[in-house]
PDB file of C-alpha atoms in Angstrom:
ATOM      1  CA  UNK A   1      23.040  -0.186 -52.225  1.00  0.00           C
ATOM      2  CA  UNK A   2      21.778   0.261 -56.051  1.00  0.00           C
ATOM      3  CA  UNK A   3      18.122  -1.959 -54.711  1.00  0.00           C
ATOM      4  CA  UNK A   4      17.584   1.105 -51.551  1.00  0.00           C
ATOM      5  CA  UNK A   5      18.107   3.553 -53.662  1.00  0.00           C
ATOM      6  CA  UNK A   6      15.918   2.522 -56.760  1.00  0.00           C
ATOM      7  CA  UNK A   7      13.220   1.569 -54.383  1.00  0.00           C
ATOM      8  CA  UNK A   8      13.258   5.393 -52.945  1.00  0.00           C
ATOM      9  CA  UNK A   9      13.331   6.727 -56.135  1.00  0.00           C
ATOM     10  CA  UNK A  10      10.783   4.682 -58.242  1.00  0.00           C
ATOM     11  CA  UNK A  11       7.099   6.114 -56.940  1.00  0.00           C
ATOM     12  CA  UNK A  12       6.292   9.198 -57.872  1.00  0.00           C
ATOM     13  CA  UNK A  13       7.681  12.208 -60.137  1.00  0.00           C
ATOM     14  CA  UNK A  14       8.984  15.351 -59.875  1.00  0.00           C
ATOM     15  CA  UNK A  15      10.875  17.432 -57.635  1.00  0.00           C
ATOM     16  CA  UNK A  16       8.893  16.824 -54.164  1.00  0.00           C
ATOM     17  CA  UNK A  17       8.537  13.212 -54.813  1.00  0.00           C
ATOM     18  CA  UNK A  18      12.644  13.345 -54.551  1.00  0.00           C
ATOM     19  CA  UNK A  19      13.082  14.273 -51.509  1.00  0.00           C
ATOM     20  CA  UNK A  20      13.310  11.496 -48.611  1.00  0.00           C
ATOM     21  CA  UNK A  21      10.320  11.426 -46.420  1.00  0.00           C
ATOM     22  CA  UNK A  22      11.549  12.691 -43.282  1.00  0.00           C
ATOM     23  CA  UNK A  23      13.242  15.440 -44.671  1.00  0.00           C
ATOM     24  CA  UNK A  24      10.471  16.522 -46.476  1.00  0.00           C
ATOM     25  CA  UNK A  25       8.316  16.446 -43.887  1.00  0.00           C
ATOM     26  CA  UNK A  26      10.829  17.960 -41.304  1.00  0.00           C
ATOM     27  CA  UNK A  27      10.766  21.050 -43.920  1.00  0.00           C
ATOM     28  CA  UNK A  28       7.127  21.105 -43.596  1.00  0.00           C
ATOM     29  CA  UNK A  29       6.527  21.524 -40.379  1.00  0.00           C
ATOM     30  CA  UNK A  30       9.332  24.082 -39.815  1.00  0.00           C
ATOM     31  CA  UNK A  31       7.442  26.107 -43.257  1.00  0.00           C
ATOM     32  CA  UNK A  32       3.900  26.003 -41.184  1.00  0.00           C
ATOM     33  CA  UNK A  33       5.332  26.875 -38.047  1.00  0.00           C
ATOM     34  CA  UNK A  34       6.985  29.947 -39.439  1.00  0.00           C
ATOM     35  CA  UNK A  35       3.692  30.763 -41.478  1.00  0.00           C
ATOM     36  CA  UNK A  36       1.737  30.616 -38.180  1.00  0.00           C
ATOM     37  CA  UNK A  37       4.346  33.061 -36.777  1.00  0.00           C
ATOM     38  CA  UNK A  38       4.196  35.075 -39.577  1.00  0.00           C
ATOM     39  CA  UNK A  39       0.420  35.314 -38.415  1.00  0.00           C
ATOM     40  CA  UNK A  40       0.886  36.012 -34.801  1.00  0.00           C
ATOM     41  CA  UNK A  41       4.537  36.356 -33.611  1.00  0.00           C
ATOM     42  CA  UNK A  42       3.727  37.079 -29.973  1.00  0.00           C
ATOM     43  CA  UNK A  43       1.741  33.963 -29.386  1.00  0.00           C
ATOM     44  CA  UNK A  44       4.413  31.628 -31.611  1.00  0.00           C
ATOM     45  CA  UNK A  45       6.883  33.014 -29.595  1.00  0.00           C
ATOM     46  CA  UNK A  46       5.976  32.584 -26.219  1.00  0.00           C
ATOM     47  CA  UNK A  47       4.594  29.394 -26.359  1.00  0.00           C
ATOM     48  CA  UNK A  48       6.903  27.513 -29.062  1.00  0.00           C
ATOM     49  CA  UNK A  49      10.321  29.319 -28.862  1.00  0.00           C
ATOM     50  CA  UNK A  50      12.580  28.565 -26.436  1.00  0.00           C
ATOM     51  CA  UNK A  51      13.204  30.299 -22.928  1.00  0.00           C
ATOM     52  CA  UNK A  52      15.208  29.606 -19.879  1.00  0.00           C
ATOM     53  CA  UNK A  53      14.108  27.432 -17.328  1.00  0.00           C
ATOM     54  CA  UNK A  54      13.672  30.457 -14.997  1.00  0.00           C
ATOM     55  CA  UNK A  55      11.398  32.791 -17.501  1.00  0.00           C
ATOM     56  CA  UNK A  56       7.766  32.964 -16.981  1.00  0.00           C
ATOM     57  CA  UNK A  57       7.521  31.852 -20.804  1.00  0.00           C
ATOM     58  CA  UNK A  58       9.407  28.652 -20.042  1.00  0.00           C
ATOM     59  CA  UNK A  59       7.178  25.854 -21.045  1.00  0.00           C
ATOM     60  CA  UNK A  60       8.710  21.972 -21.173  1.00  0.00           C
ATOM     61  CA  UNK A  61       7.575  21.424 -24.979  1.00  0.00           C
ATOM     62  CA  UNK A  62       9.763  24.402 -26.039  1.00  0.00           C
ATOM     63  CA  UNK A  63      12.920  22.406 -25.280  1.00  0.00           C
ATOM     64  CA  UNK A  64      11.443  20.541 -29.006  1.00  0.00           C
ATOM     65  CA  UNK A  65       9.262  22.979 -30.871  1.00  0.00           C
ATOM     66  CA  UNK A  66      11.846  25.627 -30.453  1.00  0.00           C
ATOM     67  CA  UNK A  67      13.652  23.495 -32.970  1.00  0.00           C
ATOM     68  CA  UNK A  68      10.936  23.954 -35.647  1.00  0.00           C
ATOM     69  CA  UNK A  69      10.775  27.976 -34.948  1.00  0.00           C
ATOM     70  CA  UNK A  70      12.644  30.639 -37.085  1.00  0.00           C
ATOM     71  CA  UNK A  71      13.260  34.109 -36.315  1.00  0.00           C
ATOM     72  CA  UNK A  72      12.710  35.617 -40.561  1.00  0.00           C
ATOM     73  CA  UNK A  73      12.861  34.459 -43.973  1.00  0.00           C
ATOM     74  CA  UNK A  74      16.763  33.941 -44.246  1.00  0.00           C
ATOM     75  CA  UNK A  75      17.259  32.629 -40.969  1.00  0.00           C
ATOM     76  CA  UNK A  76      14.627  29.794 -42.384  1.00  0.00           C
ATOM     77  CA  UNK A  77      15.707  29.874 -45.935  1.00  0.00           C
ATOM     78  CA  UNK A  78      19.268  28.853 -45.112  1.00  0.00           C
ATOM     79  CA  UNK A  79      18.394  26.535 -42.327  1.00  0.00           C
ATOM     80  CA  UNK A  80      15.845  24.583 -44.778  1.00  0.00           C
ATOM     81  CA  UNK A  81      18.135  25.008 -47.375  1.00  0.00           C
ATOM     82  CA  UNK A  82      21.064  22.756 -45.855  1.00  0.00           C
ATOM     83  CA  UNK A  83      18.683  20.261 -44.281  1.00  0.00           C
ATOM     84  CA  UNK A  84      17.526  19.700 -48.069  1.00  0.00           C
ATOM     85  CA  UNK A  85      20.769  19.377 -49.453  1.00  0.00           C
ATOM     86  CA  UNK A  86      22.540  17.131 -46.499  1.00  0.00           C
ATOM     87  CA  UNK A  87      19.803  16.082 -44.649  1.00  0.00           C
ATOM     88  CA  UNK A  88      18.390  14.355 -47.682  1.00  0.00           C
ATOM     89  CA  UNK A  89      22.061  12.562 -48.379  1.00  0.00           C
ATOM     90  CA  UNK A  90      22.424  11.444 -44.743  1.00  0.00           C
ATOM     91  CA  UNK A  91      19.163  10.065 -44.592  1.00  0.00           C
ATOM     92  CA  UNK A  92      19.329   8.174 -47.675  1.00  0.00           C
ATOM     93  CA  UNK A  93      22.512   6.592 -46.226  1.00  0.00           C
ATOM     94  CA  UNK A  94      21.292   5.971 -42.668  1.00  0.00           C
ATOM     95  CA  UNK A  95      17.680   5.496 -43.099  1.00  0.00           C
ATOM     96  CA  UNK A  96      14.539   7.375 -42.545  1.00  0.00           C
ATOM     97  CA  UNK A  97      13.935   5.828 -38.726  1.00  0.00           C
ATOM     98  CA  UNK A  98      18.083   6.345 -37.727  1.00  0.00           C
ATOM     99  CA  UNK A  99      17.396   9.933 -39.558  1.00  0.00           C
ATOM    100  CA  UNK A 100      14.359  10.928 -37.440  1.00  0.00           C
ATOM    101  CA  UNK A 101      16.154  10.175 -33.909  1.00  0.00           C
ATOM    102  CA  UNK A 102      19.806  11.600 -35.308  1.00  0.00           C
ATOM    103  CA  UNK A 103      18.050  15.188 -35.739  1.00  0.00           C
ATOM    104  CA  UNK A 104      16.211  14.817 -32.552  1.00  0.00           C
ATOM    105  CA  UNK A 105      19.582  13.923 -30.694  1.00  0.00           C
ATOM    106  CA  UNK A 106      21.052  16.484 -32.098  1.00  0.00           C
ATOM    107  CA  UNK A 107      18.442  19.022 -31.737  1.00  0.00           C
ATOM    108  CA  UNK A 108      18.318  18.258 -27.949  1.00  0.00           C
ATOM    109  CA  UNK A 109      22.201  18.039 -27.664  1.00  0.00           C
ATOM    110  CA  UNK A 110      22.132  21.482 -28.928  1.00  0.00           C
ATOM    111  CA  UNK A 111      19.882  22.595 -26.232  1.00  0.00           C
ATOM    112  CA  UNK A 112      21.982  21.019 -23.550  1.00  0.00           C
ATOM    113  CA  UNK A 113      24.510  22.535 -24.011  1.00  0.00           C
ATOM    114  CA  UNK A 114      23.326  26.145 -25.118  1.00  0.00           C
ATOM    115  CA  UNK A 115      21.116  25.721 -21.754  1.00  0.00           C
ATOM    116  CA  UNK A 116      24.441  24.676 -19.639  1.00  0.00           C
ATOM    117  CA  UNK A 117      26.058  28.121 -21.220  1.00  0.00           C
ATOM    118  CA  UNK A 118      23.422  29.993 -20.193  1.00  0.00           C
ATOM    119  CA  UNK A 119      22.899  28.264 -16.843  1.00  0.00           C
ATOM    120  CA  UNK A 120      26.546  29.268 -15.505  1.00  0.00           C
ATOM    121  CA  UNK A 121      25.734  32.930 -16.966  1.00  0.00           C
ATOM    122  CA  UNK A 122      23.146  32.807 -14.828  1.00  0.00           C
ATOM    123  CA  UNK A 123      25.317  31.812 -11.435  1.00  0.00           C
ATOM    124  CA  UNK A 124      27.456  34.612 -12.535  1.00  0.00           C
ATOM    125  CA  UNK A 125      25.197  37.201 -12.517  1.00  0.00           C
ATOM    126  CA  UNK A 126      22.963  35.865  -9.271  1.00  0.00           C
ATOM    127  CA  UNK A 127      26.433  36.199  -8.263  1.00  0.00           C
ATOM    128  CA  UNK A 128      27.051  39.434  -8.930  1.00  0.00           C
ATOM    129  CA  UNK A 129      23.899  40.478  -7.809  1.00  0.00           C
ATOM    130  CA  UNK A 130      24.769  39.369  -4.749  1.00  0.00           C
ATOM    131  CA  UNK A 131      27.593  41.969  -4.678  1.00  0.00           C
ATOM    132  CA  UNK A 132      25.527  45.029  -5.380  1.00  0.00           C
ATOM    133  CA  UNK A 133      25.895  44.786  -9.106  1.00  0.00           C
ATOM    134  CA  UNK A 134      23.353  46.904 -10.674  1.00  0.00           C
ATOM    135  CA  UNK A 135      23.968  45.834 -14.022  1.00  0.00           C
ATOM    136  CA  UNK A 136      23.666  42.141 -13.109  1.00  0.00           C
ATOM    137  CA  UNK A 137      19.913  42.357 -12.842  1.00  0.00           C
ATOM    138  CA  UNK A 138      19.545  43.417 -16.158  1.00  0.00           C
ATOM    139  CA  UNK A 139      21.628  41.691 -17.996  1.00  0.00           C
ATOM    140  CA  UNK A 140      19.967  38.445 -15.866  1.00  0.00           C
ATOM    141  CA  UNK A 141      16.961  39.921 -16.506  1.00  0.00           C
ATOM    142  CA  UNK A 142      17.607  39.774 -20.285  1.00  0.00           C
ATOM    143  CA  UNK A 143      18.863  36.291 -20.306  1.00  0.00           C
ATOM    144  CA  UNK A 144      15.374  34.784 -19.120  1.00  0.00           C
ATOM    145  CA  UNK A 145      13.716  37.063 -21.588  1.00  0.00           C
ATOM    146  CA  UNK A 146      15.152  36.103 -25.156  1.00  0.00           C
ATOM    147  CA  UNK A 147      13.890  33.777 -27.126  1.00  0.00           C
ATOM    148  CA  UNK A 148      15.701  30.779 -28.798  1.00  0.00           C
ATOM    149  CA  UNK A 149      14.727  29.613 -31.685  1.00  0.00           C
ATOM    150  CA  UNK A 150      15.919  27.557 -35.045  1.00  0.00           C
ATOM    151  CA  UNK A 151      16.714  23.980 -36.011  1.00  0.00           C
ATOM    152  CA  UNK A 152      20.816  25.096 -36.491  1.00  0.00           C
ATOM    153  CA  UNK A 153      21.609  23.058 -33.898  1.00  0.00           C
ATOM    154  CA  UNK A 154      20.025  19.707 -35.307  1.00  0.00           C
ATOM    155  CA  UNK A 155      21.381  20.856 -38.936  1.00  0.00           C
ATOM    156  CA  UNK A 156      25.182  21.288 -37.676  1.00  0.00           C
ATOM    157  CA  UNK A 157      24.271  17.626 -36.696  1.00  0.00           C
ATOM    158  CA  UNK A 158      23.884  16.377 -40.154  1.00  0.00           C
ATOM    159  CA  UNK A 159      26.804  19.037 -41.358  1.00  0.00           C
ATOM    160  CA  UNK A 160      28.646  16.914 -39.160  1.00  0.00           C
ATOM    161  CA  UNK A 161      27.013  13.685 -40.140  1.00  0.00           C
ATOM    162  CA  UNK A 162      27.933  14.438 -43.839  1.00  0.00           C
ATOM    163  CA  UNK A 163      31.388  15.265 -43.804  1.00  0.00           C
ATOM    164  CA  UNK A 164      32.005  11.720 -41.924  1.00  0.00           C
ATOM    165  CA  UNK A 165      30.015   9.716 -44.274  1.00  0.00           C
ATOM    166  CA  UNK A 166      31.755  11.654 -47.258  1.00  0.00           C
ATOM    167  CA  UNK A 167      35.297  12.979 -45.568  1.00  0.00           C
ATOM    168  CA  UNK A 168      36.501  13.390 -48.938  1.00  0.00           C
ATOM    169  CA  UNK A 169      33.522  15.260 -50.698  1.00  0.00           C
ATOM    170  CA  UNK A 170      34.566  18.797 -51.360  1.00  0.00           C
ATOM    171  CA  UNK A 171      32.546  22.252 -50.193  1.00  0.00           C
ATOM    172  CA  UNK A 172      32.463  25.780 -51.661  1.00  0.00           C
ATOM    173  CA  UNK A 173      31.151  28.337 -49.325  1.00  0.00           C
ATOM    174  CA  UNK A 174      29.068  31.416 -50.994  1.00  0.00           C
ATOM    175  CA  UNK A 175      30.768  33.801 -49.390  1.00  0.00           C
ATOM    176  CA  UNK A 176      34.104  33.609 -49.293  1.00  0.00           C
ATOM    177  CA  UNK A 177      33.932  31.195 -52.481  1.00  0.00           C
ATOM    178  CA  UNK A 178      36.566  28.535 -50.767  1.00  0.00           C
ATOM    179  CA  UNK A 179      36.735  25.051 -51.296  1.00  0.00           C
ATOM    180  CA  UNK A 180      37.319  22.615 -48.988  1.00  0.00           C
ATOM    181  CA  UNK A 181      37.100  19.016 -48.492  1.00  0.00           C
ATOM    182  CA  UNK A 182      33.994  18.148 -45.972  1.00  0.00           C
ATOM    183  CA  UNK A 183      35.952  17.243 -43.040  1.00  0.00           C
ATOM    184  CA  UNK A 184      37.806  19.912 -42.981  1.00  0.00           C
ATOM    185  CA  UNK A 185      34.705  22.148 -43.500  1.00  0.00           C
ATOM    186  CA  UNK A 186      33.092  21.265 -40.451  1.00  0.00           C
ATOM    187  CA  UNK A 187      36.522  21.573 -38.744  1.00  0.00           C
ATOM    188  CA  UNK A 188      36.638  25.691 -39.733  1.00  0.00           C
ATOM    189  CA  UNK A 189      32.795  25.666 -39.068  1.00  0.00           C
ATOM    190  CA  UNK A 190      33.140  24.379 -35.499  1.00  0.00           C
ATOM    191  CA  UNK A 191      36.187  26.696 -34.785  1.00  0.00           C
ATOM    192  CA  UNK A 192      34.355  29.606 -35.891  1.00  0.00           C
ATOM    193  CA  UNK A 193      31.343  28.615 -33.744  1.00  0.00           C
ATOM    194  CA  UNK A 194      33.901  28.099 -30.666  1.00  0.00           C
ATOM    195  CA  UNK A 195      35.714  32.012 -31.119  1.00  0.00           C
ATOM    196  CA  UNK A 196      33.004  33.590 -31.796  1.00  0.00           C
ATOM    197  CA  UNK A 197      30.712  31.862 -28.791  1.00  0.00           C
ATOM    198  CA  UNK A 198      33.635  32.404 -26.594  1.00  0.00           C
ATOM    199  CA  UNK A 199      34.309  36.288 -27.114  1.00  0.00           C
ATOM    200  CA  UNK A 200      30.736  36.828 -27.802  1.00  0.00           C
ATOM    201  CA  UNK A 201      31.220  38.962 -31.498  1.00  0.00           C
ATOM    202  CA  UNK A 202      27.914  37.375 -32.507  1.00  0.00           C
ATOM    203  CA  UNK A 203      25.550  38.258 -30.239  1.00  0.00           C
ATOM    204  CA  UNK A 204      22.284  37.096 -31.036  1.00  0.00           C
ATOM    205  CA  UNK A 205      23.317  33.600 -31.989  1.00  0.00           C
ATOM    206  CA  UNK A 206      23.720  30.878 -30.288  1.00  0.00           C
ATOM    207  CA  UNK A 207      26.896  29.561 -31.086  1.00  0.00           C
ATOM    208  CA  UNK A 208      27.211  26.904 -27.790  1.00  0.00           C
ATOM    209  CA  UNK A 209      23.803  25.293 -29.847  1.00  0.00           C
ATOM    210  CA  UNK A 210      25.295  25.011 -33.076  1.00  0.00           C
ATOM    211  CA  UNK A 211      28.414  23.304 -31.023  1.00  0.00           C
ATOM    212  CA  UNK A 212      25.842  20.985 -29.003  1.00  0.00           C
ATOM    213  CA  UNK A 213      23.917  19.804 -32.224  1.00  0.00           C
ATOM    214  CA  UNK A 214      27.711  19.580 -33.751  1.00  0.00           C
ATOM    215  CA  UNK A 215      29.013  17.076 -30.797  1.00  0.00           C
ATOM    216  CA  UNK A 216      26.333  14.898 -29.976  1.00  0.00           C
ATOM    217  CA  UNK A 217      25.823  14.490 -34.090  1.00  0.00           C
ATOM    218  CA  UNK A 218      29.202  13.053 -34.080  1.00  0.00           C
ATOM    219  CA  UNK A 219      28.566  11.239 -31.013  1.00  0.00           C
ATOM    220  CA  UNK A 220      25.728   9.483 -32.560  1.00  0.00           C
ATOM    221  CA  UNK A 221      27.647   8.841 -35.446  1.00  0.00           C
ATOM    222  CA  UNK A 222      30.501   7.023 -33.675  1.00  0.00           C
ATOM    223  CA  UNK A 223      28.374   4.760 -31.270  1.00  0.00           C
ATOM    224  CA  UNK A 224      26.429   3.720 -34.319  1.00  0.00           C
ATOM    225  CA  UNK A 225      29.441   2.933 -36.377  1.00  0.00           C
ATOM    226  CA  UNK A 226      31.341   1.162 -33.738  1.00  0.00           C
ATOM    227  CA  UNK A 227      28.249  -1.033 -33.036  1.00  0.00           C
ATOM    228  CA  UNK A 228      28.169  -1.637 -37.027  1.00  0.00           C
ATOM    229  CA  UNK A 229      24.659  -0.660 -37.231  1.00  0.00           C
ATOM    230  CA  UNK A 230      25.151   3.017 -38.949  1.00  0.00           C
ATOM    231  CA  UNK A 231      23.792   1.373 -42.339  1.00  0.00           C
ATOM    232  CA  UNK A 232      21.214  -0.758 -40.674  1.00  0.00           C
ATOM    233  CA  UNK A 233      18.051   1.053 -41.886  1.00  0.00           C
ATOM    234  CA  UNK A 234      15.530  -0.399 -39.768  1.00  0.00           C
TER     235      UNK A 234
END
C-alpha cells in the first residue's frame, strides 16, 4: 500500500499535481462544460442535458453528457467539491481504471432509475388523459420538457463507495454541524433522498437519481469485493 501511494504522489508539485488523474480530469470536463453553458445555455441545454425519451430534445448521448452538465455555480461547486474530496480517496483505493467505470455505473444507474420514475409518471398521466384530465396534459407536457442535469447521481456513488471502504471514518455536515460516522451518513443521506422523492417536497431535484447512483455504487462495490478484485488496480 505505502509503494501505490508514493508512486502517485512522487511526480510533480503542488496542489493540481495531487489530485488523482481521473478525478482531475472528471472535474475538468464538468468546469468546461459549464463554461460553454455559461456561453450559450439554450444550445448546452438542449443538446447535452438530459430529456425524456419522448421530448423532441431527447438525444441518446444525453443519457452521458447530462452527467457532466450543471444547472449554476453552487449546484457545480458542491458537486465538484465532493468528487474532490471522496472521489480522489476512492480512487486512490480502487484504482484509476475501476474509478473511471464505478462513476460511469453509477452515473447510468442513476439515470435508470430517475428515467423508470419518470416513465410510470408518464403511464399515469397518458392515463389520466385518457379520462378527460385536463391537467394531465400539462403536467405530461412538463415532464418531457425539463431538463436533467448534474453528476449527483455518479457522486452519491462514491458517497456510497466511501463510507464502505471507511465505515468507521466520521462526517460533519455544514449545516446542521452533526457528526456522524460514514456509514451511517449515507444511511440519513439515502433516507432523506427516499422522503423527500416520495412526497415530492423538493421539486426540482431528482431525488430517484441520487438513489440510482446510490444503489448501483454499492452494487458495484459488493460484486467487486466478493470477487476479491476491489483492490486489484488494473
Amino acid at each position: 500500500m505505502s509503494d501505490y501511494y508514493y508512486q502517485n504522489n512522487s511526480s510533480g508539485s503542488g496542489f493540481l499535481s495531487n489530485i488523482p488523474v481521473v478525478t482531475k480530469n472528471l472535474i475538468f470536463i464538468n468546469i468546461i462544460m459549464f463554461l460553454a453553458t455559461l456561453i450559450n445555455q439554450d444550445m448546452m441545454v438542449s443538446n447535452f442535458a438530459l430529456f425524456y425519451p419522448s421530448s423532441p430534445f431527447f438525444r441518446w448521448w444525453q443519457i452521458i453528457t447530462h452527467m457532466f452538465m450543471h444547472g449554476g455555480f453552487w449546484h457545480l461547486f458542491f458537486n465538484m467539491y465532493s468528487l474532490l474530496i471522496f472521489g480522489s480517496v476512492v480512487e486512490r483505493m480502487i484504482g484509476q481504471k475501476k474509478f473511471l467505470i464505478f462513476f460511469f455505473v453509477c452515473g447510468l444507474g442513476a439515470v435508470a432509475l430517475h428515467l423508470g420514475v419518470e416513465f410510470l409518471q408518464a403511464q399515469s398521466y397518458i392515463s389520466a388523459m385518457g379520462r378527460g384530465d385536463s391537467g394531465a396534459m400539462a403536467l405530461y407536457s412538463a415532464l418531457k420538457m425539463t431538463p436533467t442535469l448534474g453528476a449527483s447521481g455518479a457522486i452519491y456513488g462514491i458517497l456510497i463507495a466511501y463510507a464502505m471502504i471507511f465505515p468507521e471514518s466520521k462526517m460533519t455536515l455544514l449545516f446542521p454541524p452533526v457528526t456522524l460516522s460514514a456509514k451511517w451518513m449515507v444511511v440519513v443521506f439515502g433516507c432523506i433522498e427516499l422522503v423527500t422523492g416520495v412526497s415530492g417536497v423538493a421539486s426540482g431535484v431528482a431525488h430517484f437519481a441520487h438513489l440510482g447512483g446510490m444503489l448501483f455504487g454499492w452494487l458495484l462495490i459488493r460484486y467487486w469485493r466478493n470477487k476479491r478484485t476491489l483492490y486489484d488496480r488494473y
